[in-house]
Short mmCIF file of C-alpha atoms in Angstrom, two decimals:
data_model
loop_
_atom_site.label_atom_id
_atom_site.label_comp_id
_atom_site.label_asym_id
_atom_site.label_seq_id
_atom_site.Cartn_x
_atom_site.Cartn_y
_atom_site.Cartn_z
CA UNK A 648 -62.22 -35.67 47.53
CA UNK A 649 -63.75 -35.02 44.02
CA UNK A 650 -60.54 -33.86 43.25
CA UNK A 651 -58.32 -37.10 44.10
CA UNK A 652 -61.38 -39.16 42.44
CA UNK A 653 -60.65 -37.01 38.77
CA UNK A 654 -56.95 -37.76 39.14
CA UNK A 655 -57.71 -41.00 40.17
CA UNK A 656 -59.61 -41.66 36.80
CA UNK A 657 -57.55 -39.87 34.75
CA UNK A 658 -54.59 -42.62 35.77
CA UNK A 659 -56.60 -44.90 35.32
CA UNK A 660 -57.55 -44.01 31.67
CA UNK A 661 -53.85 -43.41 31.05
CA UNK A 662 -51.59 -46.24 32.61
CA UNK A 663 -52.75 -48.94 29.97
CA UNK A 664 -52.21 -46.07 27.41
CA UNK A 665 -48.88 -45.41 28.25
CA UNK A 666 -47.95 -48.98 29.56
CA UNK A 667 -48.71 -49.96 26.05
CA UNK A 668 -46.63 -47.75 23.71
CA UNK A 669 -43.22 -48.05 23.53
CA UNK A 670 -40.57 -46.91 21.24
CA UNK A 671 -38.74 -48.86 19.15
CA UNK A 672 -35.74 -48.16 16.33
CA UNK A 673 -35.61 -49.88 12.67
CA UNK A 674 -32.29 -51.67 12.71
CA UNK A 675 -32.37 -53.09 9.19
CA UNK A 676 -31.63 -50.98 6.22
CA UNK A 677 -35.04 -50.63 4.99
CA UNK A 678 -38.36 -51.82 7.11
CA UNK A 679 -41.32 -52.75 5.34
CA UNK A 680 -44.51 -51.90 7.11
CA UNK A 681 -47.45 -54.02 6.34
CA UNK A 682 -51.12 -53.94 6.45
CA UNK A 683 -51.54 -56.96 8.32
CA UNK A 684 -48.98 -59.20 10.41
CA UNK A 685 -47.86 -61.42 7.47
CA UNK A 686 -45.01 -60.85 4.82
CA UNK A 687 -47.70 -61.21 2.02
CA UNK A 688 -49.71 -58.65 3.08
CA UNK A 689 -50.11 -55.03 1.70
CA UNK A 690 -46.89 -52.81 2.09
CA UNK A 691 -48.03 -49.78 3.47
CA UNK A 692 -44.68 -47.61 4.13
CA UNK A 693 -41.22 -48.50 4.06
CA UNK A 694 -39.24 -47.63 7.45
CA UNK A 695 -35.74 -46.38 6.89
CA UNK A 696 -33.06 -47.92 8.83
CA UNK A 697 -32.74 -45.15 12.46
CA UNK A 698 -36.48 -44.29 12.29
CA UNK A 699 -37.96 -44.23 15.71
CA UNK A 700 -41.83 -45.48 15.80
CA UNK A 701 -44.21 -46.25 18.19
CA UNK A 702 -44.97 -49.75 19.41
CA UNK A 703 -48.88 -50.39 20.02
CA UNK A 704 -49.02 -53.98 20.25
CA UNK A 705 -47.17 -57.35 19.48
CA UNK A 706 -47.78 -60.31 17.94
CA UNK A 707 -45.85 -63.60 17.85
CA UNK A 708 -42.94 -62.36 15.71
CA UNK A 709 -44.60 -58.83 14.82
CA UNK A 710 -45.11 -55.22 16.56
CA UNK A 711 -48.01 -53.29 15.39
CA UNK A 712 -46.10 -49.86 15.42
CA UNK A 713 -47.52 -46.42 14.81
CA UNK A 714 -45.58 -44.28 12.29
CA UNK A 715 -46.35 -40.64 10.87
CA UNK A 716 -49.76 -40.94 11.62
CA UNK A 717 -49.95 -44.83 9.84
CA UNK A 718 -50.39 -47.92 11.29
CA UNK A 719 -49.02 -51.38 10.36
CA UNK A 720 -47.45 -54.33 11.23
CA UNK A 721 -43.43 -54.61 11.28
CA UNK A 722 -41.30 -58.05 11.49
CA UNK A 723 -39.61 -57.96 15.04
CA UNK A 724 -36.49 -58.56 13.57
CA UNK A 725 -35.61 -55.69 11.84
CA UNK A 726 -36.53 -53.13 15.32
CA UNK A 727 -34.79 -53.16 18.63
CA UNK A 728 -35.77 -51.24 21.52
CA UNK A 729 -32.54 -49.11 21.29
CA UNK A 730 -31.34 -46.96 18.78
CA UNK A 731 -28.69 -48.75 16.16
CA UNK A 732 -25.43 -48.56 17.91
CA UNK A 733 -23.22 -46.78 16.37
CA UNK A 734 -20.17 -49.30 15.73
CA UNK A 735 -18.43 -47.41 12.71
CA UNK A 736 -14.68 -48.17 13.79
CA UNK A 737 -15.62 -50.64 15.61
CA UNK A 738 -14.05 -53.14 13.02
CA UNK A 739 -11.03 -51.29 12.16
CA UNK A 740 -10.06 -50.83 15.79
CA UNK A 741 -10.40 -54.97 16.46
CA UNK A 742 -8.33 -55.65 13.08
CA UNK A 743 -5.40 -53.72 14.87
CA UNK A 744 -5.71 -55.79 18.01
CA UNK A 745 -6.25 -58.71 15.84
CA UNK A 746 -2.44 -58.06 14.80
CA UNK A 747 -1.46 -57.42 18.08
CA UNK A 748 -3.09 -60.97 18.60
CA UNK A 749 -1.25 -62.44 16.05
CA UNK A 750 2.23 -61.19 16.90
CA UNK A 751 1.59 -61.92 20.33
CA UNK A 752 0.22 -65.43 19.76
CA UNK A 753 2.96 -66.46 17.64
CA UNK A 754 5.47 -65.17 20.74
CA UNK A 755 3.30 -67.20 23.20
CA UNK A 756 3.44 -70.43 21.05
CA UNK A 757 7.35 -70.47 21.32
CA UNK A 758 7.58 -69.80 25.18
CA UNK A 759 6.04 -73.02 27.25
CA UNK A 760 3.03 -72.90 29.57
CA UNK A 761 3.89 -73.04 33.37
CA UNK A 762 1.77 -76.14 33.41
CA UNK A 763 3.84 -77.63 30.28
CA UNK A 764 7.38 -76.48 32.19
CA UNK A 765 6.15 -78.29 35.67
CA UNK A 766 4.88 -81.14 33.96
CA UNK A 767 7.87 -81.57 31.75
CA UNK A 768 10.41 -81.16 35.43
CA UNK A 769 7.93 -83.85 37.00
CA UNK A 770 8.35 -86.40 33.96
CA UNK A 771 4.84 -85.81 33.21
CA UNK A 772 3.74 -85.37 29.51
CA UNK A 773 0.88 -82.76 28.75
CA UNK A 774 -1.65 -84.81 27.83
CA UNK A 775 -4.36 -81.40 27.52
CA UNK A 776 -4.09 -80.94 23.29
CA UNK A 777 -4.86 -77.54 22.52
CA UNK A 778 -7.74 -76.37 19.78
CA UNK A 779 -4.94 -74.58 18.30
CA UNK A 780 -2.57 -77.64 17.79
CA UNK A 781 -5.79 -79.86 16.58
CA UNK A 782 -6.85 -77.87 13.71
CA UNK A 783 -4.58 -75.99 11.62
CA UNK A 784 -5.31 -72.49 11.42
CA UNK A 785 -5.38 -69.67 8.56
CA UNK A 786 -5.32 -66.28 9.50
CA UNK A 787 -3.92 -64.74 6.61
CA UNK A 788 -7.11 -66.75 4.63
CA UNK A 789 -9.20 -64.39 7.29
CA UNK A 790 -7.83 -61.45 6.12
CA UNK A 791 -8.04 -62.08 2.54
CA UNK A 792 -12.11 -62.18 3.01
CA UNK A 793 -11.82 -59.21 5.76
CA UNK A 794 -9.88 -57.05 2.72
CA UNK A 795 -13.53 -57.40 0.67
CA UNK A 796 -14.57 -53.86 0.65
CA UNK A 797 -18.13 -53.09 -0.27
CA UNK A 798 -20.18 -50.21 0.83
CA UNK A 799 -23.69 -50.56 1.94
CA UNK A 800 -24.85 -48.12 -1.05
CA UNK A 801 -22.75 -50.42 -3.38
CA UNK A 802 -25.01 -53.51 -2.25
CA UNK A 803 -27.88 -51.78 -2.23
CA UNK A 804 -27.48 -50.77 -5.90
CA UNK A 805 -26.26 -54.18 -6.51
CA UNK A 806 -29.46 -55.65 -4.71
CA UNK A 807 -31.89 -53.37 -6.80
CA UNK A 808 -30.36 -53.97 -10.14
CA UNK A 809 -31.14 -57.21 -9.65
CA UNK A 810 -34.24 -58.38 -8.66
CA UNK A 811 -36.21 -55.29 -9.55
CA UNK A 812 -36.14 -56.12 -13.37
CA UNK A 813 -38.24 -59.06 -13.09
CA UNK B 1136 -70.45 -29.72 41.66
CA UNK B 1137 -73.24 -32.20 40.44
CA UNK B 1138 -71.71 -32.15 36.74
CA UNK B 1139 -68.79 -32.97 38.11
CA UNK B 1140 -69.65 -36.15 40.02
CA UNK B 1141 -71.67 -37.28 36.85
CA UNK B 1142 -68.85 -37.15 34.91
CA UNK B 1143 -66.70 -39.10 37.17
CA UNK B 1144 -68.62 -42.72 36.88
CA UNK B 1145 -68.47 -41.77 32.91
CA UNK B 1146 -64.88 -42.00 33.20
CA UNK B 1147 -64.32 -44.72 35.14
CA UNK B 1148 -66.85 -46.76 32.97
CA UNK B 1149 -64.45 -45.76 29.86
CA UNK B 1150 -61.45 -46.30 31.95
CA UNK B 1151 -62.39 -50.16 32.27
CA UNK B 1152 -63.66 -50.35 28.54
CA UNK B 1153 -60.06 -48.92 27.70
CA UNK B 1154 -58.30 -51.45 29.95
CA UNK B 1155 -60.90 -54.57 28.67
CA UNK B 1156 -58.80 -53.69 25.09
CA UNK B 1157 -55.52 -53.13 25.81
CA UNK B 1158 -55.33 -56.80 27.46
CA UNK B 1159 -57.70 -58.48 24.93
CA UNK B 1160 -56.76 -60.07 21.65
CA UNK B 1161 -54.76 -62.97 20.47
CA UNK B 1162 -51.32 -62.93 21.33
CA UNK B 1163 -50.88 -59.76 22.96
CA UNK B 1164 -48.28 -59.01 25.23
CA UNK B 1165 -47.48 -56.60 27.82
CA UNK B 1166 -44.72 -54.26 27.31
CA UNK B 1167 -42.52 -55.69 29.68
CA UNK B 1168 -42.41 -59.14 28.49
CA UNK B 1169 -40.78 -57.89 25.27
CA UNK B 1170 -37.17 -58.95 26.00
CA UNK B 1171 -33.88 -57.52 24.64
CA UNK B 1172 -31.53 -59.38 22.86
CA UNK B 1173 -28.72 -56.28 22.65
CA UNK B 1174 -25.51 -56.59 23.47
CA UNK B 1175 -23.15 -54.15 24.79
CA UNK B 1176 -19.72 -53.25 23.16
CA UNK B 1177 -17.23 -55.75 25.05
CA UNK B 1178 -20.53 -58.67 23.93
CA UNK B 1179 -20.14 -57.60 21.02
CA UNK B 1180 -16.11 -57.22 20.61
CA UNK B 1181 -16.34 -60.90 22.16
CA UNK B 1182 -18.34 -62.24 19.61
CA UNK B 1183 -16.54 -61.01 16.87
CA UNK B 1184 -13.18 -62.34 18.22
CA UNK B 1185 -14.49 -65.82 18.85
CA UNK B 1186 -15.29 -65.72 15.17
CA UNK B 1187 -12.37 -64.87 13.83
CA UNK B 1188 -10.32 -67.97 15.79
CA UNK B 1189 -13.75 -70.12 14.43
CA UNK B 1190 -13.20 -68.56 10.93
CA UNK B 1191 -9.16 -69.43 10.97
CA UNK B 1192 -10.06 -72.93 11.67
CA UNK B 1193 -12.63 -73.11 8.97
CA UNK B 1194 -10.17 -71.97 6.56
CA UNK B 1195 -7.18 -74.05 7.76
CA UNK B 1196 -9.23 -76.81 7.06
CA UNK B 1197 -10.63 -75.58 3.72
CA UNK B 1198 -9.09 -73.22 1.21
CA UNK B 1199 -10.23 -70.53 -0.11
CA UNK B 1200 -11.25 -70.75 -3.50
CA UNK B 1201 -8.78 -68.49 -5.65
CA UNK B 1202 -11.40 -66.12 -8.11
CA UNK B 1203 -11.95 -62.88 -7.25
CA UNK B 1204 -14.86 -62.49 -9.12
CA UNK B 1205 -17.19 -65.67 -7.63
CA UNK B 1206 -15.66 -64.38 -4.11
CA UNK B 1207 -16.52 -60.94 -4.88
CA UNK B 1208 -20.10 -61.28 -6.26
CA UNK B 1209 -20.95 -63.95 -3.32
CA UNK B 1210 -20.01 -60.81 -1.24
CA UNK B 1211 -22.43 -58.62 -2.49
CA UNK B 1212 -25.62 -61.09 -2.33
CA UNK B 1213 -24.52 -61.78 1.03
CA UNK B 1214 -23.37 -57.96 2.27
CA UNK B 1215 -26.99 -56.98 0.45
CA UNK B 1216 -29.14 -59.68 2.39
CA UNK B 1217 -27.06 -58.41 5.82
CA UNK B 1218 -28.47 -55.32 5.55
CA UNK B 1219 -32.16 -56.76 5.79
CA UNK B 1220 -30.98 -58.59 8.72
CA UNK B 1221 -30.95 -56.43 11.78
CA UNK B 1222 -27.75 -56.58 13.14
CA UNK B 1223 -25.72 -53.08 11.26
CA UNK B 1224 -23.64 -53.73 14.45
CA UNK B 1225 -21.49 -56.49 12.44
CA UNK B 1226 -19.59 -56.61 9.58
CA UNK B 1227 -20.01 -59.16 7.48
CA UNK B 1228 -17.55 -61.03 5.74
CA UNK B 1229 -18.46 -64.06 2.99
CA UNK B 1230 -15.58 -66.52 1.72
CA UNK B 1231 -16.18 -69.08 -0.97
CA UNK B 1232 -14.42 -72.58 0.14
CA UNK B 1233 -12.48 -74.51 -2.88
CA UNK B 1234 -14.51 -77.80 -1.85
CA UNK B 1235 -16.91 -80.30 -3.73
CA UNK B 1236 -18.90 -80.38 -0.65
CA UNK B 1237 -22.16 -78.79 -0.90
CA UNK B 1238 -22.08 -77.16 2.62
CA UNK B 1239 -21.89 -73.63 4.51
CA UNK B 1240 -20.63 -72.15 7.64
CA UNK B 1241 -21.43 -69.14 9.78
CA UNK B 1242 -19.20 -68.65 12.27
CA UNK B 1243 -19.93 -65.74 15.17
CA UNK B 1244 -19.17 -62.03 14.13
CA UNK B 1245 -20.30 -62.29 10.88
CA UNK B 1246 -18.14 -64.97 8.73
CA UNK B 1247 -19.92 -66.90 6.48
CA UNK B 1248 -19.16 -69.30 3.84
CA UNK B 1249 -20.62 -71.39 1.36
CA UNK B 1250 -18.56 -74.38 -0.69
CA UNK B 1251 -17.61 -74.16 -4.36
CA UNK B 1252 -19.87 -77.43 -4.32
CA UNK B 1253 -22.92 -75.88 -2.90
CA UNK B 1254 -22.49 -73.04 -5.54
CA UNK B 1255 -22.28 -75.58 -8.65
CA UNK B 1256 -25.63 -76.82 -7.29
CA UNK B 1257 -27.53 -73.51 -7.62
CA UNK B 1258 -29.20 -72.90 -9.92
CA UNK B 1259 -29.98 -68.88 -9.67
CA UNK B 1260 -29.32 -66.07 -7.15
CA UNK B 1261 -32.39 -66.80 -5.33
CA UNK B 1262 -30.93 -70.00 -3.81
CA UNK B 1263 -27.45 -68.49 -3.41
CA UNK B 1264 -29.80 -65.91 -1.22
CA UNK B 1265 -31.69 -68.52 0.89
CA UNK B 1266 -28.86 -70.37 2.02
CA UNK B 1267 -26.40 -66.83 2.81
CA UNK B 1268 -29.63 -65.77 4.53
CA UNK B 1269 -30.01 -69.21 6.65
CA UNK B 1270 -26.40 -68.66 7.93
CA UNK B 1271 -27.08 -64.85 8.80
CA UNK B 1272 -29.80 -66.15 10.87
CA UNK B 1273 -27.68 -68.12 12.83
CA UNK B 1274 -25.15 -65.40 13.37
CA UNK B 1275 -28.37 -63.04 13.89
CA UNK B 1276 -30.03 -65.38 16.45
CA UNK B 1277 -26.78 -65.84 17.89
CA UNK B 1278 -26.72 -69.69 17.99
CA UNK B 1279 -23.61 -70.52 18.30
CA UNK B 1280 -22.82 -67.61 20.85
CA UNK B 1281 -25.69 -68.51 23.24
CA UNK B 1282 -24.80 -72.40 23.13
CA UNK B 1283 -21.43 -71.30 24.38
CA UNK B 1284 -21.88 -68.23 26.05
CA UNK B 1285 -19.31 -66.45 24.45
CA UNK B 1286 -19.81 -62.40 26.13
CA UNK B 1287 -17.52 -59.85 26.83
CA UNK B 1288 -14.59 -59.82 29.29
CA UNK B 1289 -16.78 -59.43 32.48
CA UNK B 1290 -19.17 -62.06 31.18
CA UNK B 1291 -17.54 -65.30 30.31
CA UNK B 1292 -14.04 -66.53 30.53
CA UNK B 1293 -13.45 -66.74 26.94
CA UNK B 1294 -14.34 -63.36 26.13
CA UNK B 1295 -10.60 -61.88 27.48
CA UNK B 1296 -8.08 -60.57 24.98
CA UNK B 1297 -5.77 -62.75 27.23
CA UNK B 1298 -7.42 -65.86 26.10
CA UNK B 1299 -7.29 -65.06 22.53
CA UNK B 1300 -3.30 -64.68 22.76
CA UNK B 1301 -2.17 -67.01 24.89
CA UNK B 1302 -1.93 -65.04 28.16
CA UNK B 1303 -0.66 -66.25 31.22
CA UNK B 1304 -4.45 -66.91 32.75
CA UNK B 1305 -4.15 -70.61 31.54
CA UNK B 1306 -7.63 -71.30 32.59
CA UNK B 1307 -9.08 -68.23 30.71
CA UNK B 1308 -7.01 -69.89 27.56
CA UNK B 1309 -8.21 -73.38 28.88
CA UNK B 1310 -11.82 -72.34 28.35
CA UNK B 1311 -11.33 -70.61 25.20
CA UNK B 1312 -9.81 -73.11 23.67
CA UNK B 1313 -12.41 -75.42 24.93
CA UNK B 1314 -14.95 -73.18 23.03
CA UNK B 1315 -13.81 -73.35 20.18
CA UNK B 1316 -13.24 -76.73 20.44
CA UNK B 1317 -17.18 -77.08 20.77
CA UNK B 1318 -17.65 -74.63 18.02
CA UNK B 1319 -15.98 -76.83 15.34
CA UNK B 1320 -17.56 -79.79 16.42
CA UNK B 1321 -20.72 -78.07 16.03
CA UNK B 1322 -19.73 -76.90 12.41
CA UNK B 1323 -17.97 -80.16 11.61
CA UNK B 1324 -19.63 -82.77 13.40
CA UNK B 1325 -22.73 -82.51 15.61
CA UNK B 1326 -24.49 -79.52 14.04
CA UNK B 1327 -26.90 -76.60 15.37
CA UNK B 1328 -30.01 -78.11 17.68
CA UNK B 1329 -32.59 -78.92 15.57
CA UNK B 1330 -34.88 -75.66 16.60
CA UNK B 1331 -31.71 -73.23 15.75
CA UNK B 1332 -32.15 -74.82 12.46
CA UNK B 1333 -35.47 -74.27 12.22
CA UNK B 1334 -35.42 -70.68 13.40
CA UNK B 1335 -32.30 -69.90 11.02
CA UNK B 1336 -34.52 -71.16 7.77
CA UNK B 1337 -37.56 -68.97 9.08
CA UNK B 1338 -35.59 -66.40 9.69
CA UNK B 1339 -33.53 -66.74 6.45
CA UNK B 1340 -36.83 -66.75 4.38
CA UNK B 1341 -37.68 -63.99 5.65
CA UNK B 1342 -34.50 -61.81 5.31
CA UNK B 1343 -34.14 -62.96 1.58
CA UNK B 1344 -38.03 -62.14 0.78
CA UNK B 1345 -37.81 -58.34 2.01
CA UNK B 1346 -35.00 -58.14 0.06
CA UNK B 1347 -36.50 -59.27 -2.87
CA UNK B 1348 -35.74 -62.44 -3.47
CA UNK B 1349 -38.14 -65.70 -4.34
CA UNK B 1350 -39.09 -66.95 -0.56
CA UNK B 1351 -39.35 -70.61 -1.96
CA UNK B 1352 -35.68 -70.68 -3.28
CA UNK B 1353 -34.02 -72.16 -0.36
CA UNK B 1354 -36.54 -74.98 -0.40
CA UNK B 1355 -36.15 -75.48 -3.89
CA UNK B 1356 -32.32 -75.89 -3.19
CA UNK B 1357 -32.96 -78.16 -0.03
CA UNK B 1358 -35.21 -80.28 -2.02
CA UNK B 1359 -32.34 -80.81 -4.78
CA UNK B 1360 -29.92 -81.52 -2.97
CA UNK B 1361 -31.13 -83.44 -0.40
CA UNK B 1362 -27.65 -84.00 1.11
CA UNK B 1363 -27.05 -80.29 1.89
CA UNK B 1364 -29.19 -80.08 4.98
CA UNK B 1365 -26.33 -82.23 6.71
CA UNK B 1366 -28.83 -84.62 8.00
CA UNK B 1367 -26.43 -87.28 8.52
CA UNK B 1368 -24.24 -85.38 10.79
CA UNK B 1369 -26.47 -83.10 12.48
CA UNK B 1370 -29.18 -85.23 13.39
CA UNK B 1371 -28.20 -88.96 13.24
CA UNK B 1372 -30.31 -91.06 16.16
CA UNK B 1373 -32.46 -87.69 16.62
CA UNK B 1374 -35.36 -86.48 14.11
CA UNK B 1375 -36.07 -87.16 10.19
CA UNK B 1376 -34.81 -84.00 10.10
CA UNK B 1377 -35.41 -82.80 6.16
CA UNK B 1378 -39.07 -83.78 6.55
CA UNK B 1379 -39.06 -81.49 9.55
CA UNK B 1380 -37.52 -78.58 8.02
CA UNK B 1381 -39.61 -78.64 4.54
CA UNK B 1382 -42.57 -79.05 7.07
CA UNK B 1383 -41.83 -75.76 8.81
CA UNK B 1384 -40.26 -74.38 5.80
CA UNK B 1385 -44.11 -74.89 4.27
CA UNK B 1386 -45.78 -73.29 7.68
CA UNK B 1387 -43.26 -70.55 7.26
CA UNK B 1388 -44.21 -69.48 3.74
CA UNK B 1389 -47.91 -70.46 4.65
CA UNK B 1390 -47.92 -67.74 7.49
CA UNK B 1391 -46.49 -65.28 5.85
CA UNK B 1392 -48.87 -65.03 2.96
CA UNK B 1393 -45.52 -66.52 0.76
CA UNK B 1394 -46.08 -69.62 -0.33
CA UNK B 1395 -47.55 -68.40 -3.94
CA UNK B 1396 -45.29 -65.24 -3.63
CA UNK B 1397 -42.94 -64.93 -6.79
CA UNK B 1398 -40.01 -62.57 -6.66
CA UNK B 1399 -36.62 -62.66 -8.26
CA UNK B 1400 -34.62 -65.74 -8.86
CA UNK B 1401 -31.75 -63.84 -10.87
CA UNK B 1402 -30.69 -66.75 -12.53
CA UNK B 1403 -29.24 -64.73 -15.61
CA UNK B 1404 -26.55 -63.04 -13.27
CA UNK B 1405 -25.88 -65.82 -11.12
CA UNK B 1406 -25.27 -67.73 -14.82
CA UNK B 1407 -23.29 -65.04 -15.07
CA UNK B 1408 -20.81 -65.02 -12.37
CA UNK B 1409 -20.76 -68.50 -11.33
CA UNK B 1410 -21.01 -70.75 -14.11
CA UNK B 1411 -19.67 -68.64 -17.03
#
């Protein structure tokens, strides 16, 4: 009996414990932790983008988050509950269906729509005007700004160069 | 035995002291109310593809203005100010539109742009910052993509690949091009909802001031050029809408400790690369 009443207690002292931490990841390059739940507050650490801390409470658009032994106050934006996803690829393997797209759209534009060919045998004009025939559109413009190549360490040096001299 | 039993009223007294903090306080939460706003892969793949169509129809309509340099350096503000932003899941891709307009675009998927007008405006990297940052937000916050619930192939019926190239579902292509129909005319014509707007210049203030840049820029620019806020097309019959933006533009920087924050403006090397 004295023993189910210990256990008992002991759950008791832990489920709010545990029901209130929770891990979370830094998505954003760098994460500034702060004293207190505002931007102009004391920076205590900075969180490198991967780090996994410890959420102990939230706060509008703010986690209070447990780090290394530090507390402080991190913008929910820049954490997610999962890790970053790992999307390296990800990009180059869409720009090759993109040109799949492209040949395949430009095949699909010559060769008429059942609806168009039934409509057309009935007398019946398609009246439905397709987004693509409304606006023009410029995919080789979308490739010209896809080409851009800059590294994150690139704009990061970039980024410090720049506003850390005044 | 007895030490035992003494100890056990001890506990529970703590137990309830422990559980009178967890749930007390302003504003806090329980665990489970914090919601997710991931995405999986095929989400994801969805959104980016949906951009690209949006981003081909932007630049049909616009060109693309032809120096490397302006494009390149608009880039790396923007690519810099992405990496504050919380989505590493995107790639993000900035073009600079050969228009006297003073406007910008973000389309899905990370394509952004900003006019050649909006640019001559400026007046130093700071401002460039706050408005790239207000259209990461939207991408970020997924505006667009939640007002047309663009998601992956199981998700929506615009998501498919067969959609995108004309495949023989018609009404999969139907609703795509439906979307993206509604995605211009948001761009264009009609504009985010007011609170998207909102959220994307909180959120943009936010992005550009961890990265170092003066928090008050975008209102600086928003106050010169009154125009740029698109408050004739986005909220015509609705809301004063620049009052109510510089209003929570002020409770933004007020919260966050920001409003007598200076940080960088960069005005030398925006001189430098947009106006030399």
């Amino acid at each position: 009996m004295i023993q189910k009443l210990v256990v008992l207690t002991i759950l008791l002292i832990l489920f709010p414990a545990l029901s209130y931490c929770f891990d979370l990841y830094v998505h954003s390059v760098k994460a500034p932790l702060y004293q207190t739940p505002s931007m102009g507050s004391k920076k205590i650490i900075e969180l490198k983008k991967g780090a996994k801390v410890t959420g102990i409470e939230e706060k509008a658009n703010w986690y209070k988050v447990r780090h290394e032994g530090k507390d402080g106050w991190v913008y929910k934006l820049m954490v997610r509950k999962e890790p970053p996803m790992e999307t390296k690829g990800l990009f180059d393997r869409l720009k090759s269906i993109f040109r799949r797209i492209d040949v395949l759209r430009e095949k699909s534009r010559r060769r008429p729509s059942s609806y168009t060919t039934t409509a057309a045998a009935r007398g019946l004009r398609d009246k439905r005007q397709r987004s693509a025939d409304k606006y023009r559109l410029d995919y080789d413009a979308v490739e010209k700004i896809e080409s851009v190549e800059i590294s994150d360490t690139e704009a990061l040096e970039f980024l410090t160069k720049g506003v850390s001299h005044e | 035995m007895n030490k035992t039993i003494r100890v056990i009223p001890a506990l529970l007294i703590i137990s309830i002291i422990f559980v009178g903090f967890a749930f007390a306080g302003d504003g806090r939460q329980r665990v489970s109310s914090i919601s997710s706003e991931y995405s999986d892969v095929s989400d994801i793949e969805a959104e980016i593809r949906f951009g690209r169509e949006l981003a081909a129809r932007i630049l049909g309509n616009y060109s693309l203005l032809d120096d490397e340099k302006v494009n390149r350096y608009v880039n790396l503000v923007g690519k810099a100010l992405a990496l504050y932003a919380g989505r590493p899941e995107l790639r993000y891709h900035f073009g600079v539109l050969d228009s006297d307009e003073i406007n910008a675009f973000a389309a899905p998927g990370g394509y952004i742009f900003i006019t050649r007008g909006a640019l001559m405006k400026m007046d130093n990297e700071a401002q460039l910052a706050g408005v790239l940052a207000h259209e990461i937000a939207h991408i970020v916050k997924k505006h667009v993509v939640n007002e047309l619930n663009i998601k992956g192939e199981e998700g929506s019926g615009v998501g498919g690949l067969a959609g995108l190239i004309g495949g023989p579902t018609a009404s999969v292509r139907g609703a795509l091009e439906q979307a993206l129909d509604d995605a211009v005319d948001i761009l264009f014509n009609r504009g985010y909802k007011v609170k998207d707007e909102i959220e994307a210049d909180r959120v943009g203030i936010l992005v550009a001031s961890v990265a170092g840049y003066d928090p008050s820029a975008l209102r600086e620019f928003l106050s010169s050029v009154k125009s740029f806020e698109k408050e004739d097309r986005t909220y015509k019959g609705e809301h004063p809408i620049f009052e109510v933006r510089m209003r929570e533009i002020d409770e933004t920087l007020k919260a966050h400790g920001l409003q007598d924050v200076k940080k960088a403006k960069a005005k030398d090397r925006f001189y430098e690369n947009i106006k030399k």
